[in-house]
PDB file of C-alpha atoms in Angstrom:
ATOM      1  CA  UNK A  17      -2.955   7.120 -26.808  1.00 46.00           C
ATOM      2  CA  UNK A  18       0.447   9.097 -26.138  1.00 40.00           C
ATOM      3  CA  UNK A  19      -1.569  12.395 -25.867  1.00 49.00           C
ATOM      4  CA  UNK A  20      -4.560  10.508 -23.333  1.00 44.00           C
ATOM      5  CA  UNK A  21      -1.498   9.325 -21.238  1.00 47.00           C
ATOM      6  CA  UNK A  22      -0.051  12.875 -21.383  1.00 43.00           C
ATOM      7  CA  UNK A  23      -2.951  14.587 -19.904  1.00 49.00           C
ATOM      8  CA  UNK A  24      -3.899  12.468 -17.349  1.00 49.00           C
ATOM      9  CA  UNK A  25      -1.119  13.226 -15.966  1.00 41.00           C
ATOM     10  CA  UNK A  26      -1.619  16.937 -16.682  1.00 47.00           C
ATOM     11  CA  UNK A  27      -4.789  16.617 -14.670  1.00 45.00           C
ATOM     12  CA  UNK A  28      -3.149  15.566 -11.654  1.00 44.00           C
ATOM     13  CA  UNK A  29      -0.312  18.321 -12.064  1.00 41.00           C
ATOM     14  CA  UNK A  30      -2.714  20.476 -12.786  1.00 43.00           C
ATOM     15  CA  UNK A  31      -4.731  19.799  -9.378  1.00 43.00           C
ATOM     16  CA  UNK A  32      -1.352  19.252  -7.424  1.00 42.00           C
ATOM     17  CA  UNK A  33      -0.180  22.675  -9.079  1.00 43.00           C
ATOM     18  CA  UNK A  34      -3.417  24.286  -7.124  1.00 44.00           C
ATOM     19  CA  UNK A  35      -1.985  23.335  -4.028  1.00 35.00           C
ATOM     20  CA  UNK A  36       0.812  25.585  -4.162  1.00 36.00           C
ATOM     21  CA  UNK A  37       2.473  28.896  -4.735  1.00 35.00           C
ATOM     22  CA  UNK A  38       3.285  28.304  -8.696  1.00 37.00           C
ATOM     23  CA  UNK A  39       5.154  30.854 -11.053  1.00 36.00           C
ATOM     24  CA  UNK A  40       5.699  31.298 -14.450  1.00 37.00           C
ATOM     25  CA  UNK A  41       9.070  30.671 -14.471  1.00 38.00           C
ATOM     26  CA  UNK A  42       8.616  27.035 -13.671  1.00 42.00           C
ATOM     27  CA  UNK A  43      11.910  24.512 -13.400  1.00 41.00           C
ATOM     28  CA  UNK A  44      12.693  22.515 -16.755  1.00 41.00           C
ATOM     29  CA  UNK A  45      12.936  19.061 -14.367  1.00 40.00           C
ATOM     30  CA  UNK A  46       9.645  19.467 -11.825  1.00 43.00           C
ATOM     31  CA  UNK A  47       7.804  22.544 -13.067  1.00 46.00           C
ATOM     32  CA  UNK A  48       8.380  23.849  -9.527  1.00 45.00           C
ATOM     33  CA  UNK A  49       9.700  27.233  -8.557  1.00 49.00           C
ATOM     34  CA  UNK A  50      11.554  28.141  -5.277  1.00 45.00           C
ATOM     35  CA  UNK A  51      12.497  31.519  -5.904  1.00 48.00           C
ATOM     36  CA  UNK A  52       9.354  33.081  -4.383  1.00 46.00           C
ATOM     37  CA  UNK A  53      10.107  34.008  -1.105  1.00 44.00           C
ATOM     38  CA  UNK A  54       7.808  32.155   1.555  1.00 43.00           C
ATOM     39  CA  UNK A  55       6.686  29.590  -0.832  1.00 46.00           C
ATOM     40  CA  UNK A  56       6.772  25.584  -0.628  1.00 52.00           C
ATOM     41  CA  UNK A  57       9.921  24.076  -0.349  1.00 64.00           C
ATOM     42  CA  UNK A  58      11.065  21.255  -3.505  1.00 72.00           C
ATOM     43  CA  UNK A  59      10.328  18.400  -1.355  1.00 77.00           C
ATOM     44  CA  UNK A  60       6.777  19.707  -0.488  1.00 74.00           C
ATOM     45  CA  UNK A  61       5.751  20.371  -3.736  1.00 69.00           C
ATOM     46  CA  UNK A  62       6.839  16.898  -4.722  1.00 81.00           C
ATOM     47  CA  UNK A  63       5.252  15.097  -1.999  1.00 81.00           C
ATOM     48  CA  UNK A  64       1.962  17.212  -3.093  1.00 74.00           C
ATOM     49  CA  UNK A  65       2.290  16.557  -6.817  1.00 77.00           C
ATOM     50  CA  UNK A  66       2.935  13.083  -5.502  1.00 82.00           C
ATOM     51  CA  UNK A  67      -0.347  13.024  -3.603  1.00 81.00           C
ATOM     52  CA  UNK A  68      -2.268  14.735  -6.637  1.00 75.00           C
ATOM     53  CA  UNK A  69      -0.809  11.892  -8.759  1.00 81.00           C
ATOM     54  CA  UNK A  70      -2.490   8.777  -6.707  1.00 84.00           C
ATOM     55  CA  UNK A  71      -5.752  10.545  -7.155  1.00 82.00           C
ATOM     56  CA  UNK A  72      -5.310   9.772 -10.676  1.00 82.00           C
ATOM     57  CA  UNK A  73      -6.992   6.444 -11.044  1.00 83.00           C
ATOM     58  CA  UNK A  74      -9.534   7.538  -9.029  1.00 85.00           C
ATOM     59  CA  UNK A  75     -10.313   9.970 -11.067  1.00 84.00           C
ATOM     60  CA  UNK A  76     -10.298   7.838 -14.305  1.00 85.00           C
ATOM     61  CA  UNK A  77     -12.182   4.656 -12.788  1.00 87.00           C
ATOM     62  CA  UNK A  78     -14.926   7.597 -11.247  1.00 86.00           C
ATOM     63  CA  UNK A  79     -15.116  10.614 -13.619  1.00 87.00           C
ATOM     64  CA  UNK A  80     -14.807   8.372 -16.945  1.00 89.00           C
ATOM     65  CA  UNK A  81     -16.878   6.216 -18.853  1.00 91.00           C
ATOM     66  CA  UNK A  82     -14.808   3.645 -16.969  1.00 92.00           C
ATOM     67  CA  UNK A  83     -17.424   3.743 -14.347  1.00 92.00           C
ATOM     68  CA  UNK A  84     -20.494   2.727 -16.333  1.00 92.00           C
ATOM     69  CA  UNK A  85     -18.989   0.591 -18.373  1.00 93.00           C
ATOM     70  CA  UNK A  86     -17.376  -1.988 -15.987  1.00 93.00           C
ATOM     71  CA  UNK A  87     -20.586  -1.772 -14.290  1.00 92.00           C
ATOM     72  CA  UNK A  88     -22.646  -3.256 -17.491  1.00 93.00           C
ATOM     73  CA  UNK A  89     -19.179  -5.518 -18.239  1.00 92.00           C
ATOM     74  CA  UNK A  90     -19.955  -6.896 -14.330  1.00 91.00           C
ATOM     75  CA  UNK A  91     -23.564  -7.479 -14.923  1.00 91.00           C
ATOM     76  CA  UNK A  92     -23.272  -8.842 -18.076  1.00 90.00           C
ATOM     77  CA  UNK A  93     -20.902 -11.670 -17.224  1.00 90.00           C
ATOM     78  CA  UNK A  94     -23.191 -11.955 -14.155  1.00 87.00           C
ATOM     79  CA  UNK A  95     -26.014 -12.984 -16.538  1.00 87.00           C
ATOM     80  CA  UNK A  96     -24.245 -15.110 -18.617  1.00 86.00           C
ATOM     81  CA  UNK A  97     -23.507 -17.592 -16.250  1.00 83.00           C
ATOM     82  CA  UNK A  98     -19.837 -17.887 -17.223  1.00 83.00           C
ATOM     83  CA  UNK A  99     -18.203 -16.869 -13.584  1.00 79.00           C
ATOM     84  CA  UNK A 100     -14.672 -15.609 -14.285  1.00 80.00           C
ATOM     85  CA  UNK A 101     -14.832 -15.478 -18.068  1.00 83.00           C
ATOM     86  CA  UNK A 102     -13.785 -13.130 -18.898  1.00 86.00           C
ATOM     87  CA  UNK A 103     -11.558 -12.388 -16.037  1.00 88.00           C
ATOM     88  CA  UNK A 104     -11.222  -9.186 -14.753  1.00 89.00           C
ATOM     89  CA  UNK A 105      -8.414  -7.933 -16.054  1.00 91.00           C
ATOM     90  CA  UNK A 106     -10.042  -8.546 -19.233  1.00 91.00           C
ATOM     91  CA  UNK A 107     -12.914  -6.552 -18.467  1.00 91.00           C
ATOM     92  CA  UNK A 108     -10.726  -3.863 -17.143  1.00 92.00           C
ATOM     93  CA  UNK A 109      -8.717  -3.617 -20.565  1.00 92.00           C
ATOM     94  CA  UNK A 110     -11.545  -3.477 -22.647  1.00 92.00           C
ATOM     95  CA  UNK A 111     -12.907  -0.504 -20.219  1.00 92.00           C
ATOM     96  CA  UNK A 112      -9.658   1.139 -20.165  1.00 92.00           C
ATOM     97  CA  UNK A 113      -9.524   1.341 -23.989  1.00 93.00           C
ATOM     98  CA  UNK A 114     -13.159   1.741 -24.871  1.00 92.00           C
ATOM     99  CA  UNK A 115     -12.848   4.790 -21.745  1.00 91.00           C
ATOM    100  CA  UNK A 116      -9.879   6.233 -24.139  1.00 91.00           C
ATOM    101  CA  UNK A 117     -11.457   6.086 -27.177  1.00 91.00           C
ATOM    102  CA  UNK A 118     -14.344   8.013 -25.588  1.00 90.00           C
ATOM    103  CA  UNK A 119     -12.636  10.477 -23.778  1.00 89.00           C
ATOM    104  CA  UNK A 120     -10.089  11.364 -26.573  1.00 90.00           C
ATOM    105  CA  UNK A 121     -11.573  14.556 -27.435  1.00 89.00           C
ATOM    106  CA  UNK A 122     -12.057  15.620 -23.933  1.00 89.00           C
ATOM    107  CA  UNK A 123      -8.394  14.931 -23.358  1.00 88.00           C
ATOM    108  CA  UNK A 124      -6.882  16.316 -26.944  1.00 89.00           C
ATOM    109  CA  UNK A 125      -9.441  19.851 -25.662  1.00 88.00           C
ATOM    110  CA  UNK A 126      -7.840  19.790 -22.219  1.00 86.00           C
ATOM    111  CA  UNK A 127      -4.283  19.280 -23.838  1.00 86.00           C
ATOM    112  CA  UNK A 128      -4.446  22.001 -26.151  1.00 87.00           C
ATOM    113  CA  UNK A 129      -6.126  24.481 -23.486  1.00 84.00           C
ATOM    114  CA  UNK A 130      -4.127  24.075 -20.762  1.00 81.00           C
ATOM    115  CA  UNK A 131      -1.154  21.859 -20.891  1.00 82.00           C
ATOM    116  CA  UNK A 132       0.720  23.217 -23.942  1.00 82.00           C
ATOM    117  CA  UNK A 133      -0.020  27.068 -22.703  1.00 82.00           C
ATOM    118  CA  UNK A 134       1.511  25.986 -19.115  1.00 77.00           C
ATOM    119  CA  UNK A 135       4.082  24.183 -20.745  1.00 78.00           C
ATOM    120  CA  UNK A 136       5.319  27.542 -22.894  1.00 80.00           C
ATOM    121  CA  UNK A 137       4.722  29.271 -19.302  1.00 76.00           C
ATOM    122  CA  UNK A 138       1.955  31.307 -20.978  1.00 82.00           C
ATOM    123  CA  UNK A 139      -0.697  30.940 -18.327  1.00 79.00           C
ATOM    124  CA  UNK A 140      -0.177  30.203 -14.417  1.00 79.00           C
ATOM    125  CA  UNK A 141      -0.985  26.810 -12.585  1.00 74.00           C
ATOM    126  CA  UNK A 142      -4.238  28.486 -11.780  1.00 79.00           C
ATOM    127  CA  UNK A 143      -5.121  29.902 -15.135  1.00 82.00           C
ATOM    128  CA  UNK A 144      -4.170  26.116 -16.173  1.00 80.00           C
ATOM    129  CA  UNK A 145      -6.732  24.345 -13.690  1.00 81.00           C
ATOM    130  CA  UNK A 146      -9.888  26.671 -14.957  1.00 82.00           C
ATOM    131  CA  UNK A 147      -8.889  26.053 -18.487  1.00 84.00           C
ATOM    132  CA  UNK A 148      -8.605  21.796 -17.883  1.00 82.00           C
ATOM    133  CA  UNK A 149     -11.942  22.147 -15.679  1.00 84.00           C
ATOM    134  CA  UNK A 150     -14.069  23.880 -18.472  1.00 87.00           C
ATOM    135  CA  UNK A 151     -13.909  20.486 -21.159  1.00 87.00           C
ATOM    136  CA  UNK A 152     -14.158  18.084 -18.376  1.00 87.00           C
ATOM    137  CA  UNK A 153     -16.945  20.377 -16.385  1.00 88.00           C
ATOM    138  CA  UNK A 154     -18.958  20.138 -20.124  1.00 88.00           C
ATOM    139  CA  UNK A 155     -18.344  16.315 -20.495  1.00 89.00           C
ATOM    140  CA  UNK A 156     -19.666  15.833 -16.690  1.00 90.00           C
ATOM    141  CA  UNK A 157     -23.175  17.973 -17.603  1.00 89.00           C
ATOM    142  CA  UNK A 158     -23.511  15.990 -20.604  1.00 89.00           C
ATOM    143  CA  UNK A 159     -24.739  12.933 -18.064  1.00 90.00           C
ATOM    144  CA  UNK A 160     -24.855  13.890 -14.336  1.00 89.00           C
ATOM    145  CA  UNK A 161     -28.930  14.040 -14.026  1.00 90.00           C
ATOM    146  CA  UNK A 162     -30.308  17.222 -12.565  1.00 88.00           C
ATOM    147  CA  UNK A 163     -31.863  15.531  -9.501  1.00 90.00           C
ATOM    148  CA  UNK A 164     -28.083  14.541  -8.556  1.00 90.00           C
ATOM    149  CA  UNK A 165     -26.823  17.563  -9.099  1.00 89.00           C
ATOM    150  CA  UNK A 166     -29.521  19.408  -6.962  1.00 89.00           C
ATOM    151  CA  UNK A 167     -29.042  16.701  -4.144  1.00 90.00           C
ATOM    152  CA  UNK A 168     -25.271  17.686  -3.695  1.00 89.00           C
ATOM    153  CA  UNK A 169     -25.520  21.459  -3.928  1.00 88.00           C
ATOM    154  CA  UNK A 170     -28.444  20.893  -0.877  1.00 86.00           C
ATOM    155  CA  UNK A 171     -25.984  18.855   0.609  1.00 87.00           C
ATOM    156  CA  UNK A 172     -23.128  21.115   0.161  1.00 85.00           C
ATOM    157  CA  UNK A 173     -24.995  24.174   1.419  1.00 85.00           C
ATOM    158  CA  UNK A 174     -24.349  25.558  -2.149  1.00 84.00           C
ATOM    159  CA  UNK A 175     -26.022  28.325  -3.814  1.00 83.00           C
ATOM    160  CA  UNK A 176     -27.934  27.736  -6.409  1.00 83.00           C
ATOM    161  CA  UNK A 177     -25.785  28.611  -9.962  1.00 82.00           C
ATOM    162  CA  UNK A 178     -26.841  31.094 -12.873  1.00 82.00           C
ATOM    163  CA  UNK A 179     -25.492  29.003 -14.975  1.00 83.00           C
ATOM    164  CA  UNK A 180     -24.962  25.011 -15.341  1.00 80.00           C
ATOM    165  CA  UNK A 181     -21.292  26.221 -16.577  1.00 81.00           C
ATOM    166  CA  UNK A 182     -20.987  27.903 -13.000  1.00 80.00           C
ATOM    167  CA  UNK A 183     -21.000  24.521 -11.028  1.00 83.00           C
ATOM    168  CA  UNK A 184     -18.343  23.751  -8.730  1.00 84.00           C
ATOM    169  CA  UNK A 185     -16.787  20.394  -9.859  1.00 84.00           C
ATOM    170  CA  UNK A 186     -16.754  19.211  -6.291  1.00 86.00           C
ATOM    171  CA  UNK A 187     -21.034  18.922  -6.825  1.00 88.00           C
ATOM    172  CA  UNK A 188     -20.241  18.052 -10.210  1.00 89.00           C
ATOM    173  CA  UNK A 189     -18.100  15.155  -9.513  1.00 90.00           C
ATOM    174  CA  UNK A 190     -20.489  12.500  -7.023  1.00 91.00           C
ATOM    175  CA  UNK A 191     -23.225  14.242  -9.072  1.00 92.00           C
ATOM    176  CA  UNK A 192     -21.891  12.227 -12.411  1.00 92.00           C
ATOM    177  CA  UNK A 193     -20.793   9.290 -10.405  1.00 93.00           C
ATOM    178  CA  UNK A 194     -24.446   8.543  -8.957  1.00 93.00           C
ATOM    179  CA  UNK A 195     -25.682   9.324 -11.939  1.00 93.00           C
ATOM    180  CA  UNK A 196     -23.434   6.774 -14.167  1.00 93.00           C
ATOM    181  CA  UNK A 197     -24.108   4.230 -11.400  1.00 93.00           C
ATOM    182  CA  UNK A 198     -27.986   3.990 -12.216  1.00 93.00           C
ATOM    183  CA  UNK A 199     -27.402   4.327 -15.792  1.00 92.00           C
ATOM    184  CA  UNK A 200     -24.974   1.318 -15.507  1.00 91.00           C
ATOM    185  CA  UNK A 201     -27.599  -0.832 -13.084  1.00 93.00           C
ATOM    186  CA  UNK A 202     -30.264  -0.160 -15.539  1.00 92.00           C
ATOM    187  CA  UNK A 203     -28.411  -1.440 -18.715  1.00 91.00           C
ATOM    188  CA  UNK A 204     -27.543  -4.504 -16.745  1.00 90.00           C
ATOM    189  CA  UNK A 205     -30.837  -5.092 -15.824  1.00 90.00           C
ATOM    190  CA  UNK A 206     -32.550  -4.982 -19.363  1.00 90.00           C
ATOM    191  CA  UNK A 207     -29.295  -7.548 -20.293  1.00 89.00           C
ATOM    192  CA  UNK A 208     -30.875  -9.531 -17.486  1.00 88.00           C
ATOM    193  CA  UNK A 209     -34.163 -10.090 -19.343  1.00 89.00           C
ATOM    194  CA  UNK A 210     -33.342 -12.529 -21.816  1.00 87.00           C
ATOM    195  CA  UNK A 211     -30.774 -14.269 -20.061  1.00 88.00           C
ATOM    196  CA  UNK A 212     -33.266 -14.834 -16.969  1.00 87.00           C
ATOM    197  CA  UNK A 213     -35.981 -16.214 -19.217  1.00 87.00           C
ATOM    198  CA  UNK A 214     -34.166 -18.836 -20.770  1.00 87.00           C
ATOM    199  CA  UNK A 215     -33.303 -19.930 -16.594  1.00 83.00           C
ATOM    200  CA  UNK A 216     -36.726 -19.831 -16.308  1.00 86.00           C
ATOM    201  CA  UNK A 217     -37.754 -22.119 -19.352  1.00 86.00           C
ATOM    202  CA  UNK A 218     -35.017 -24.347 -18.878  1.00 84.00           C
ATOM    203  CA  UNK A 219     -35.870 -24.845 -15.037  1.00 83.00           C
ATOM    204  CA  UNK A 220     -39.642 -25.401 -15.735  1.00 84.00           C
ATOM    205  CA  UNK A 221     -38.802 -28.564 -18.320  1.00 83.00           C
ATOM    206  CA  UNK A 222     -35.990 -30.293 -15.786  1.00 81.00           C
ATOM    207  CA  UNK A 223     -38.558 -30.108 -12.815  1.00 78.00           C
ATOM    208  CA  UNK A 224     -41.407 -30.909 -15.096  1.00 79.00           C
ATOM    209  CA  UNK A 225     -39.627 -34.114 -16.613  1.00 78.00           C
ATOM    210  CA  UNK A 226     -38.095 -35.247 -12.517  1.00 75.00           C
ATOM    211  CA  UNK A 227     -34.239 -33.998 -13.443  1.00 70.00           C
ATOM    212  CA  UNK A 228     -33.960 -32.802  -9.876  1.00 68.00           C
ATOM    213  CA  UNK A 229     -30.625 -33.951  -9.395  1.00 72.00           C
ATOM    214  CA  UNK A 230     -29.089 -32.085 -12.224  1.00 72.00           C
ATOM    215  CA  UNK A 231     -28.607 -28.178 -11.411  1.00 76.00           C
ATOM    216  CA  UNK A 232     -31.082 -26.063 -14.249  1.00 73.00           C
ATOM    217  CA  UNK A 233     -27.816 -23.318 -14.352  1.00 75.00           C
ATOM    218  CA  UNK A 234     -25.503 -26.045 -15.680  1.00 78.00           C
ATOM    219  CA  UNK A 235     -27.982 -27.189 -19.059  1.00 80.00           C
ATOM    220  CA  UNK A 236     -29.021 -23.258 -19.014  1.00 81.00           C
ATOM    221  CA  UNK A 237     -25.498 -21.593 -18.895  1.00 83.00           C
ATOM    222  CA  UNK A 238     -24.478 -23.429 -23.053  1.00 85.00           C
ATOM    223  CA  UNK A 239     -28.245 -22.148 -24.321  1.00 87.00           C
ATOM    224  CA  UNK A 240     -27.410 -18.718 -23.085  1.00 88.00           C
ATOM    225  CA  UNK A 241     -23.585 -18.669 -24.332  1.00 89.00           C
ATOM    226  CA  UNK A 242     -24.944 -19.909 -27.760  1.00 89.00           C
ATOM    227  CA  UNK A 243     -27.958 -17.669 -28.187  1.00 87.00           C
ATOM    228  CA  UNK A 244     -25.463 -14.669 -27.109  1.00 88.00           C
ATOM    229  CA  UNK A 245     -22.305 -15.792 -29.678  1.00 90.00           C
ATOM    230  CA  UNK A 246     -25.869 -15.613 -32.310  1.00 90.00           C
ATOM    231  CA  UNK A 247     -26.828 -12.613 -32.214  1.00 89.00           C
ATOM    232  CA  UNK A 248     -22.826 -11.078 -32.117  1.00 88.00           C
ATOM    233  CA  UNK A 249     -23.741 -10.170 -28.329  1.00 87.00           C
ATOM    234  CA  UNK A 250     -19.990  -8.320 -27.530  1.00 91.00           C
ATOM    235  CA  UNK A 251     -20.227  -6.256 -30.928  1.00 92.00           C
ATOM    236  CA  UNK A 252     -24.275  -5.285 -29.884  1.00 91.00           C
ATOM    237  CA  UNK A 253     -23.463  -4.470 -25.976  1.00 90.00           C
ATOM    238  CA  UNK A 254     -19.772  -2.518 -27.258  1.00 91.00           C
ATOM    239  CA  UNK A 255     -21.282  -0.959 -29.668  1.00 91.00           C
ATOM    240  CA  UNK A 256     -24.224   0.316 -27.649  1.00 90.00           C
ATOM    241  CA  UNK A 257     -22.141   1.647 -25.087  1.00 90.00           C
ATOM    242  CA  UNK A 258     -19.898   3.423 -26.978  1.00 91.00           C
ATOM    243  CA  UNK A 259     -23.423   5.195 -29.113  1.00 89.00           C
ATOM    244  CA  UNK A 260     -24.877   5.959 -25.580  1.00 87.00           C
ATOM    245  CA  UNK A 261     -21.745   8.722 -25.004  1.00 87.00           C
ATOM    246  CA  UNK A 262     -22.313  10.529 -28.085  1.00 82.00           C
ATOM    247  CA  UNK A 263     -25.749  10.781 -28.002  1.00 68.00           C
TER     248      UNK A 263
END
């Protein structure tokens, strides 16, 4: 967990670093050097590794496993009827951890890489940045679909690469995130299924026997809750999830 935490931030140094003159002499406090005649002054480059550091949870709510699965957490409560159980911030956690336990080896590769090199002052910001990029550029191909993909480097004016290895991440990046977003609607819609047929059945037999004045969702909602605490629902959904990144 220490490590994850460690190089998310490195990420966002790491992207922050790109924005400025860097050396390898950097200080022990900021990682900043002012020696280099012309360069950045210390308040720049901390308003800039500032700025680099609120792109974080962008990055780790778009470019993770976060995104897909809130998405199926959303549906899911969606279909079960229960409103605001779980609440969000429930949902959230279990994404955030679930996200960490799936991107560990990403994050341990992009640690050893590029953070403890820059760290020693082996390697330069920039050297740093290519080295994180490769792991997460990798991870990203894994999923990003090909028709995604081509639709940003048409977008983008882009040529087309040699190699999948040679794609910038800025086509890399909405190519993943379109891509995780169908992904995520279509797992929410076979979790649908069952859940809508039991509404159906149960709204057929109050209309059929006159019970129009009591709502079908509210004699549905404990069938649906019951059949899904049956069949262990949260270990089959988790567990299917997690499997569908390491396949």
């Amino acid at each position: 967990m220490k490590r994850l935490g460690w190089c998310g931030v490195a990420l966002a140094t790491l992207a922050g670093g790109r924005l400025w003159a860097a050396s390898s002499t950097p200080s022990s406090l900021l990682g900043i050097n002012t020696d280099k005649p012309g360069g950045l002054g210390v308040p720049m480059q901390i308003i800039l590794l500032l700025t680099a550091l609120t792109l974080l949870p962008a990055a780790i709510m778009s470019l993770t496993p976060f995104l897909r699965l809130t998405v199926v957490l959303h549906f899911l409560r969606q279909a079960l009827g229960t409103q605001s159980t779980p609440s969000n911030q429930v949902l959230v956690g279990l994404s955030l951890f679930l996200t960490m336990l799936v991107m560990q080896p990403v994050a341990s590769d992009i640690y050893r890489k590029a953070w403890e090199p820059l760290e020693k002052g082996t390697i330069t910001y920039e050297q740093a940045f290519d080295s994180a990029a490769q792991p997460l550029r990798t991870f990203l191909l894994r999923f990003a679909r090909d028709k995604d993909i081509q639709l940003f480097l048409e977008a983008s004016h882009r040529p087309q690469p040699h190699t999948p290895q040679e794609l910038d991440l800025a086509v890399l990046m909405p190519a993943y995130i379109l891509s995780e977003l169908k992904t995520g609607f279509q797992i929410g819609a076979v979790l649908f299924l069952p859940f809508l047929v039991i509404d159906l059945v149960v709204a057929s037999v109050t209309l059929s026997i006159g019970m129009v004045q009591l709502p079908p969702v509210m004699i549905s909602a404990p069938f649906k809750i019951l059949l899904f605490v049956v069949v262990d629902g949260w270990n089959l959904v988790v567990g299917s999830l997690i499997k569908s990144f390491y396949t």
